[in-house]
XYZ file of C-alpha atoms in Angstrom:
583
model
C 43.982 23.300 13.379
C 41.170 25.970 13.452
C 38.149 26.243 11.881
C 35.914 27.970 9.854
C 33.030 29.163 7.460
C 34.643 30.094 4.148
C 33.437 32.085 2.029
C 32.049 30.934 -0.718
C 29.961 32.742 -3.659
C 26.895 33.523 -3.393
C 26.106 35.971 -6.084
C 22.781 35.370 -7.831
C 23.449 31.987 -9.976
C 22.003 32.067 -14.337
C 19.181 30.338 -15.401
C 21.227 27.651 -16.762
C 22.665 26.602 -13.477
C 19.149 26.545 -11.206
C 17.733 25.138 -14.687
C 20.328 22.127 -14.996
C 21.104 22.107 -11.017
C 17.973 21.731 -9.100
C 15.187 22.161 -11.956
C 16.604 18.934 -13.585
C 16.898 16.414 -11.005
C 13.626 17.703 -9.753
C 12.096 15.998 -13.012
C 14.260 12.866 -13.148
C 13.691 12.766 -9.022
C 9.256 12.205 -9.665
C 9.920 10.997 -13.525
C 12.255 7.966 -11.051
C 9.118 7.580 -8.776
C 6.786 6.699 -10.852
C 6.839 2.774 -11.196
C 7.040 2.717 -7.533
C 3.924 5.758 -7.330
C 2.169 3.208 -9.379
C 2.749 0.010 -7.641
C -0.267 -1.690 -5.933
C 2.224 -4.187 -3.517
C 1.924 -3.510 0.368
C 5.758 -4.161 2.024
C 5.344 -6.682 5.039
C 6.565 -4.246 8.190
C 3.733 -1.445 6.215
C 0.793 -3.876 6.340
C 1.683 -5.390 9.691
C 2.744 -2.629 12.087
C 2.769 0.488 10.579
C -0.455 0.901 8.961
C -2.546 -0.862 12.060
C -0.256 1.428 14.566
C -1.911 4.169 11.473
C -5.230 3.327 11.894
C -5.229 3.320 16.084
C -4.209 6.571 16.259
C -6.773 7.334 14.644
C -9.438 5.859 15.619
C -8.429 6.232 19.492
C -5.250 7.612 19.732
C -5.171 8.115 23.548
C -5.681 4.100 24.143
C -2.694 3.939 21.984
C -0.955 6.802 23.689
C -1.288 4.515 26.906
C -0.643 0.680 25.328
C 2.183 -0.570 25.059
C 1.381 -1.488 21.684
C 2.793 2.128 20.689
C 5.857 0.821 21.506
C 5.983 -1.947 18.171
C 8.066 -0.396 16.318
C 9.411 3.498 17.319
C 6.365 6.242 16.572
C 7.509 8.116 13.570
C 6.742 6.392 10.949
C 3.277 4.860 11.756
C 2.079 8.965 12.790
C 3.327 10.239 9.888
C 0.920 7.458 7.734
C -1.881 8.532 9.859
C -1.318 11.812 9.215
C -1.426 10.700 5.465
C -5.255 8.860 6.915
C -3.299 5.580 6.065
C -4.316 5.588 3.213
C -1.485 4.207 0.476
C -1.281 6.973 -1.762
C -1.936 9.679 0.047
C 1.497 8.331 1.747
C 3.428 7.464 -1.263
C 2.503 11.106 -2.342
C 3.911 12.206 -0.096
C 6.931 10.536 -0.247
C 7.532 11.529 -3.451
C 7.021 15.021 -2.230
C 10.132 14.238 0.891
C 12.470 12.766 -1.944
C 11.630 15.846 -3.939
C 12.251 17.943 -1.019
C 15.493 16.260 -0.257
C 16.748 17.541 -3.666
C 16.115 21.009 -2.849
C 17.557 20.752 0.539
C 20.556 18.882 -0.403
C 21.265 21.399 -3.377
C 20.667 24.773 -0.591
C 22.549 22.893 2.120
C 25.983 22.205 -0.334
C 25.618 25.876 -1.874
C 26.238 27.057 1.114
C 29.168 25.086 2.025
C 31.322 25.269 -1.245
C 28.882 27.148 -3.774
C 26.327 26.148 -6.477
C 27.937 24.246 -8.415
C 28.479 21.939 -4.604
C 24.739 21.924 -4.881
C 24.098 20.954 -7.944
C 26.500 18.338 -8.086
C 24.834 16.767 -4.447
C 21.171 17.049 -6.576
C 22.070 14.708 -8.746
C 24.552 12.379 -6.523
C 20.933 12.145 -5.053
C 18.292 11.728 -7.791
C 21.071 9.295 -10.205
C 21.537 7.023 -6.656
C 20.582 3.106 -6.860
C 19.278 2.857 -4.490
C 18.324 6.129 -2.051
C 16.283 7.764 -4.243
C 14.725 4.234 -3.861
C 14.254 3.821 -0.435
C 12.817 7.804 0.303
C 9.404 6.692 -1.873
C 9.099 3.340 -0.867
C 6.288 2.707 1.305
C 8.136 2.301 4.466
C 10.358 3.474 7.357
C 12.897 4.894 5.926
C 11.280 8.091 3.194
C 10.225 9.440 6.800
C 13.319 8.721 8.703
C 15.682 10.024 5.474
C 14.610 13.461 5.497
C 14.057 13.850 8.959
C 18.085 13.143 8.309
C 18.214 15.839 5.480
C 16.367 18.086 7.696
C 18.433 18.211 10.653
C 21.748 18.827 8.062
C 20.089 21.582 6.768
C 19.231 23.269 9.263
C 22.480 22.876 11.052
C 24.908 24.482 7.629
C 22.419 26.658 7.583
C 22.099 27.968 11.759
C 25.877 28.185 10.895
C 26.683 29.866 7.970
C 23.774 33.309 8.593
C 25.984 36.643 9.274
C 25.205 38.106 12.201
C 22.750 39.743 11.195
C 20.392 37.629 10.620
C 19.423 36.348 14.494
C 15.830 36.228 14.201
C 16.469 33.095 10.747
C 18.956 31.452 12.749
C 16.871 30.515 15.620
C 14.629 29.329 13.420
C 17.036 26.956 11.817
C 18.802 25.768 15.353
C 14.051 25.282 15.957
C 14.097 22.802 13.317
C 17.077 21.557 13.247
C 16.665 20.504 16.803
C 12.627 19.347 15.947
C 14.238 16.966 13.576
C 16.223 15.790 14.857
C 14.613 14.362 17.514
C 11.227 13.180 15.032
C 14.128 11.572 13.225
C 15.310 9.750 16.631
C 11.042 9.253 16.721
C 11.208 7.746 13.670
C 14.752 4.589 14.275
C 16.068 5.991 16.853
C 19.214 4.928 15.956
C 20.715 8.705 17.124
C 18.850 7.570 20.470
C 22.779 7.200 22.099
C 24.192 10.046 19.703
C 22.518 13.158 21.126
C 23.878 13.456 24.599
C 27.557 12.554 23.000
C 26.629 15.893 20.402
C 25.148 17.852 23.050
C 27.736 17.570 25.319
C 30.584 18.532 22.805
C 28.682 21.630 21.294
C 28.440 22.889 24.309
C 31.586 22.195 25.525
C 33.295 23.220 22.392
C 30.674 26.903 22.525
C 32.045 27.231 26.536
C 35.352 26.697 25.499
C 35.836 28.528 22.475
C 33.472 32.024 23.012
C 35.169 32.945 19.119
C 34.370 30.182 16.740
C 30.169 31.209 17.029
C 29.694 28.600 15.191
C 29.001 25.940 17.662
C 26.298 27.804 20.132
C 24.167 26.866 17.783
C 24.736 23.774 16.486
C 24.589 23.236 20.658
C 21.326 24.672 20.541
C 19.745 22.195 18.338
C 21.568 18.793 20.038
C 19.773 20.030 23.015
C 16.309 20.917 21.852
C 16.431 17.236 20.903
C 17.681 16.134 23.773
C 15.038 17.590 25.665
C 12.587 16.235 23.050
C 13.610 12.763 23.248
C 14.935 12.622 26.334
C 11.488 13.163 27.511
C 9.960 10.870 25.336
C 12.079 8.368 27.204
C 11.178 9.205 30.162
C 8.141 9.225 29.597
C 8.089 5.688 27.661
C 10.045 4.560 31.790
C 6.909 5.780 33.195
C 4.419 4.912 31.425
C 6.017 1.350 30.568
C 8.646 0.364 33.018
C 11.616 1.167 30.277
C 13.693 3.810 29.461
C 12.780 3.252 25.325
C 12.182 4.405 21.960
C 10.219 1.640 20.474
C 10.771 -2.648 21.796
C 12.549 -3.797 19.289
C 16.811 -3.225 20.001
C 16.628 -7.077 21.889
C 16.058 -8.416 17.380
C 18.161 -6.045 16.376
C 21.022 -6.996 18.655
C 19.503 -11.327 18.930
C 19.685 -11.304 14.845
C 22.999 -9.212 13.966
C 25.212 -11.601 16.273
C 23.539 -14.537 15.136
C 27.060 -16.210 13.737
C 25.034 -18.995 11.802
C 23.499 -16.429 9.441
C 26.431 -13.489 9.547
C 24.060 -11.274 11.757
C 22.536 -10.852 8.573
C 19.015 -10.922 7.713
C 17.585 -14.852 7.365
C 16.302 -14.570 4.347
C 19.469 -13.870 2.110
C 20.041 -17.640 3.436
C 16.312 -19.032 2.805
C 16.207 -19.125 5.824
C 13.173 -17.623 8.184
C 12.996 -15.884 11.588
C 13.627 -17.964 14.425
C 12.749 -15.994 17.408
C 9.017 -17.211 18.224
C 10.769 -21.021 19.533
C 12.670 -18.329 21.862
C 9.868 -16.076 22.769
C 7.489 -18.948 23.563
C 4.331 -16.150 24.460
C 5.472 -13.391 24.738
C 4.842 -11.625 21.535
C 7.837 -10.162 19.128
C 8.322 -6.739 19.418
C 7.594 -6.214 22.541
C 9.403 -5.567 26.346
C 9.127 -8.991 27.587
C 10.199 -10.181 23.752
C 13.141 -7.419 24.457
C 14.262 -9.217 27.704
C 14.453 -12.505 26.277
C 15.635 -11.867 23.215
C 18.520 -9.557 25.112
C 19.534 -12.417 27.565
C 19.810 -14.614 24.388
C 22.223 -12.478 23.023
C 24.235 -12.116 26.392
C 24.311 -16.040 26.309
C 25.146 -16.569 21.791
C 28.215 -13.841 22.799
C 29.445 -16.278 25.862
C 29.132 -19.099 23.259
C 30.550 -18.080 20.461
C 34.246 -18.352 20.061
C 36.499 -15.172 20.102
C 37.449 -15.530 16.602
C 35.085 -16.091 15.390
C 33.037 -13.147 17.063
C 35.663 -11.306 15.818
C 35.281 -12.074 12.145
C 31.425 -11.672 12.550
C 32.460 -8.474 13.338
C 34.713 -6.973 10.555
C 31.978 -8.644 8.239
C 29.395 -6.383 9.065
C 31.889 -3.708 9.530
C 32.949 -3.767 5.414
C 28.856 -5.145 4.426
C 27.852 -1.767 6.506
C 30.236 -0.169 3.409
C 30.232 -1.410 0.979
C 27.308 -4.151 0.692
C 27.378 -8.545 1.578
C 27.551 -10.364 -1.456
C 24.603 -12.201 -0.143
C 22.068 -10.315 -1.603
C 24.028 -7.374 -4.385
C 22.672 -9.418 -7.739
C 24.945 -6.818 -9.697
C 27.598 -4.999 -9.260
C 26.043 -0.792 -9.697
C 24.907 -0.596 -6.110
C 28.329 -1.194 -4.801
C 30.237 1.043 -7.491
C 27.906 3.510 -6.474
C 28.850 2.876 -2.474
C 32.531 2.593 -2.809
C 32.230 5.582 -5.439
C 31.000 7.865 -2.268
C 33.207 6.293 -0.182
C 35.919 7.734 -2.026
C 34.613 11.041 -3.015
C 33.636 11.608 0.440
C 36.838 10.789 2.130
C 38.252 12.930 -0.245
C 35.825 15.245 0.594
C 36.172 15.456 4.343
C 39.298 15.975 4.249
C 39.795 18.611 1.791
C 36.762 20.721 3.250
C 38.136 19.843 7.024
C 37.944 22.848 7.877
C 34.088 23.884 7.663
C 32.825 22.282 11.467
C 30.165 20.684 9.201
C 32.416 18.688 7.159
C 33.633 17.700 11.030
C 29.326 17.216 11.832
C 28.824 14.763 8.429
C 31.269 13.003 9.454
C 30.597 11.883 12.330
C 26.678 11.306 11.489
C 27.891 9.072 9.325
C 31.079 7.336 11.134
C 28.288 7.159 14.344
C 25.824 5.623 11.894
C 28.513 2.931 10.628
C 29.369 1.919 14.516
C 25.719 1.774 15.955
C 24.810 -0.354 13.076
C 27.507 -2.885 13.508
C 26.275 -5.224 16.671
C 23.129 -5.078 15.084
C 20.317 -6.691 11.780
C 21.946 -6.821 8.219
C 19.227 -6.073 5.872
C 20.842 -3.289 2.520
C 18.269 -0.769 3.879
C 19.411 -0.292 6.862
C 22.771 1.062 5.465
C 21.132 3.144 2.804
C 18.838 4.452 5.011
C 21.720 5.471 7.674
C 24.743 6.047 5.514
C 23.715 6.697 1.951
C 22.413 10.540 2.765
C 25.531 12.143 4.556
C 28.292 10.019 1.949
C 26.021 11.902 -0.373
C 26.975 15.695 1.189
C 30.658 14.857 1.126
C 31.751 13.149 -1.690
C 29.132 16.372 -3.412
C 32.329 18.300 -1.610
C 34.421 16.492 -2.339
C 33.536 16.251 -6.113
C 33.796 19.617 -6.064
C 36.415 20.634 -3.860
C 38.747 18.548 -6.500
C 36.583 19.684 -9.941
C 37.099 23.616 -8.614
C 40.855 23.623 -8.908
C 42.770 26.370 -10.786
C 44.378 22.952 -11.645
C 42.913 19.008 -12.602
C 46.051 17.269 -11.160
C 43.477 17.082 -7.415
C 40.583 15.903 -9.744
C 41.787 13.427 -12.149
C 43.851 12.083 -9.489
C 40.763 11.271 -7.100
C 39.245 10.012 -10.219
C 42.381 7.271 -10.527
C 41.834 6.415 -7.003
C 38.213 5.880 -7.496
C 38.749 3.911 -10.653
C 41.589 1.066 -9.164
C 38.684 1.369 -5.911
C 35.975 -0.160 -7.536
C 37.619 -2.124 -9.856
C 38.752 -4.069 -6.211
C 35.287 -4.056 -5.258
C 33.944 -5.410 -8.327
C 36.504 -8.124 -8.160
C 36.015 -8.673 -4.863
C 31.864 -9.541 -5.566
C 32.737 -11.141 -8.619
C 35.033 -13.709 -6.744
C 34.477 -14.054 -3.330
C 33.187 -17.041 -2.037
C 29.647 -17.711 -1.881
C 28.100 -17.002 1.816
C 26.327 -19.561 3.317
C 24.929 -20.771 6.998
C 27.470 -21.195 9.015
C 27.322 -24.112 11.854
C 30.800 -24.406 13.340
C 29.568 -23.025 16.083
C 25.589 -23.891 15.946
C 24.242 -27.134 17.549
C 22.484 -28.700 14.775
C 20.039 -31.497 14.406
C 19.773 -34.267 11.769
C 15.842 -34.337 10.458
C 15.498 -36.666 8.440
C 18.691 -37.878 5.295
C 18.650 -39.141 1.719
C 19.403 -43.225 0.603
C 20.265 -43.877 -2.829
C 17.167 -45.143 -3.328
C 15.012 -42.352 -2.544
C 16.903 -40.360 -5.321
C 16.052 -39.791 -9.032
C 18.530 -37.408 -11.567
C 17.259 -36.200 -14.573
C 20.098 -35.340 -17.472
C 23.014 -37.098 -14.991
C 24.314 -40.298 -15.799
C 23.535 -40.806 -12.221
C 22.944 -40.168 -8.550
C 26.081 -37.981 -7.239
C 24.867 -38.999 -3.991
C 28.863 -40.626 -2.584
C 30.406 -40.277 -6.531
C 31.037 -38.625 -9.183
C 27.932 -38.039 -11.664
C 28.570 -36.222 -15.096
C 25.770 -33.611 -16.471
C 24.674 -33.774 -20.546
C 22.781 -30.395 -20.381
C 23.437 -27.771 -19.483
C 20.284 -28.266 -16.360
C 19.980 -30.946 -14.437
C 17.477 -32.154 -11.901
C 17.335 -34.609 -8.646
C 14.464 -35.085 -7.154
C 14.574 -36.758 -3.002
C 11.281 -38.999 -2.361
C 10.497 -38.025 1.340
C 8.469 -39.640 4.171
C 5.498 -37.329 4.281
C 7.534 -34.081 6.683
C 6.219 -30.794 8.249
C 9.125 -28.368 7.206
C 9.188 -25.099 9.100
C 11.387 -22.307 9.090
C 14.425 -23.731 11.221
C 15.297 -26.540 8.907
C 18.054 -26.267 6.139
C 18.936 -27.955 3.358
C 22.137 -29.838 3.847
C 24.481 -31.258 1.015
C 27.757 -32.523 2.835
C 31.042 -31.928 0.629
C 29.244 -30.911 -2.755
C 31.670 -30.578 -5.257
C 31.179 -28.892 -8.778
C 33.877 -29.420 -11.494
C 32.570 -26.296 -13.407
C 30.665 -22.602 -12.483
C 27.218 -23.033 -11.472
C 24.799 -19.993 -12.020
C 21.413 -20.379 -10.291
C 19.892 -23.621 -7.814
C 16.564 -23.881 -7.802
C 14.823 -25.532 -5.244
C 11.555 -26.691 -5.362
C 9.005 -28.828 -2.242
C 6.224 -30.738 -3.911
C 2.889 -30.505 -1.013
C 0.709 -33.871 -0.230
C -1.398 -31.754 -1.631
C 0.447 -31.636 -5.605
C 0.734 -27.857 -4.584
C 4.661 -27.157 -5.988
C 6.626 -24.496 -4.408
C 9.770 -22.441 -5.240
C 12.796 -20.484 -4.512
C 15.895 -20.516 -5.944
C 19.535 -18.332 -5.493
C 23.014 -18.028 -7.132
C 25.595 -20.362 -6.750
C 28.933 -18.051 -7.947
C 31.335 -18.471 -6.400
C 30.009 -21.794 -4.314
C 33.786 -23.712 -3.704
C 34.073 -27.381 -4.168
C 34.597 -29.751 -1.188
C 31.987 -26.976 1.105
C 29.034 -27.492 2.866
C 26.119 -26.238 1.185
C 23.429 -25.242 3.973
C 20.724 -23.258 2.843
C 17.331 -22.427 4.241
C 13.780 -23.661 3.683
C 12.122 -19.814 4.807
C 10.164 -19.331 1.529
C 8.962 -23.243 1.413
C 7.277 -24.157 4.686
C 3.875 -24.776 5.810
C 2.125 -26.832 7.859
C 1.142 -29.255 5.008
C 2.940 -31.652 4.410
C 5.838 -31.941 1.587
C 6.584 -35.643 -0.232
C 9.892 -34.744 -2.283
C 12.378 -32.389 -2.817
C 14.234 -30.530 -6.461
C 17.286 -28.786 -6.759
C 17.296 -27.879 -10.395
C 21.114 -26.379 -11.108
C 22.101 -24.444 -14.166
C 25.902 -25.135 -14.944
C 27.804 -26.081 -18.437
C 27.137 -28.603 -19.991
C 29.674 -32.190 -18.860
C 29.631 -30.897 -15.102
C 30.594 -33.409 -12.933
C 29.025 -33.150 -9.047
C 29.007 -34.736 -6.139
C 28.024 -35.079 -2.423
C 28.982 -37.370 0.156
C 24.934 -36.568 2.283
C 22.388 -34.789 1.431
C 20.155 -34.113 4.594
C 17.129 -31.357 5.885
C 19.108 -30.756 9.642
C 17.808 -27.820 12.260
C 19.897 -25.093 13.413
C 17.924 -22.625 14.850
C 19.244 -20.122 18.299
C 15.875 -20.239 19.046
C 15.352 -23.893 19.826
C 18.830 -23.468 21.387
C 18.601 -20.616 24.256
C 14.976 -20.902 24.832
C 15.596 -24.350 27.309
C 18.456 -22.017 29.208
C 17.805 -21.621 32.657
C 18.166 -17.779 32.166
C 14.878 -18.310 30.780
C 12.510 -20.035 33.491
């Protein structure tokens, strides 16, 4: 198959097309960002990592530059916040500007590749996205990374779609693209391993196919990024003894390959991060912590049965594509992602003769694969995959519509509806994801007996006998000898059987001081006869608890029974802390 840059209609558009294709999307982008701009909440990572490092960079950059603290996280995010004077209002304003910039970049890149209509469609897909727009404004590291990724891909389009007479502009596009890719990688290091591979491939293609001039600018873009990122990594190796962009790879793999929580973010299962049991005196997100966690990862992989490891990988691959049911609260995000996948696959196929289509598809596949072993959290999937998918989906939608006969469009629409319906059906009826303790080392902490349990709106205690509810909400209270909860403890209901569908479970604990803390989880998809395990991550503290209450929201006349009520420990941190490899 011969690749070529297609000729698109670049006539001056009508003012109506500019207004509705770019002007209105920019307005929608700004309006949707308003609630985030007004929200005073500061995310945990920003409050305790990005902002302190940004202030250190402002106060004494030279000291930070020679301190291992600079490797606590990739420097792009906190250096951006330092440029914004570490002021939250200024940071949010900058994020809004970048978000609107992404709208313009998408519009211009797609109109160069496939025409003005494709550009307008890309802009609308971006500003109407239920998740991507949020993460380009939210004050964390994602806005910078997504913007720089968009700038890099736009520069690739610009550099390859210019005519031969525009040599200066081409070199400008090459410089922008190389710098943007380098900065994106120094903001989130996931492109670190892809840059040398891409640079080699483009240099090889430029050498082997001199009659295809679009390979040369792509080669230069990635060579520039390779030199810049490589210089930073080499400097880290000389200064700190490790060729890295930042610490944290061990942390990402330690949680990403943890079979107990399916490689997902532990708070999705009510649990707390447990690396401090493993690290001992080592601080989190340091090179020393990375070394310990990488050693734990190797042992964890060896201890996990192969079928469970394969199942974990397949689950992570699916979750990255269509999200995990552990965090989905409505159907919107999964429907949108599946629709993007369908239109994006069509866009890749119909525009496969354009080399940039292969670049964008390669970015998507690479980011998907490189995230499979890493910690899964929805924002990582969104930041990594949604932007290249939006590129491809706009190509697919416009290619299908921009035909003399609309059969292609209607066929794509029908297939997308089928796929979306299947995804929604799976979300609605799949089993609830719970911590998997099949290969974990479980330690009992305390077990309830019948005289410690009192119930409300049930005819009797459901411990080792069936109880019937007489209301839509019923509670089970467990009086406990004073106990200090910690992050490795889980609530354990063995062989929990509920006869009718239930919506929610509220778990609350009462401290000895009288303070009550509460968390909740959905019970949709809970299968009868399974062990129910859930973390106390949001409830633990140094103050002992004296009682725990479980409030179920179910249908009236629901039958409930479980064979054991207990609090257990199941921590990878404790399990691997005493391995000889750490001594």
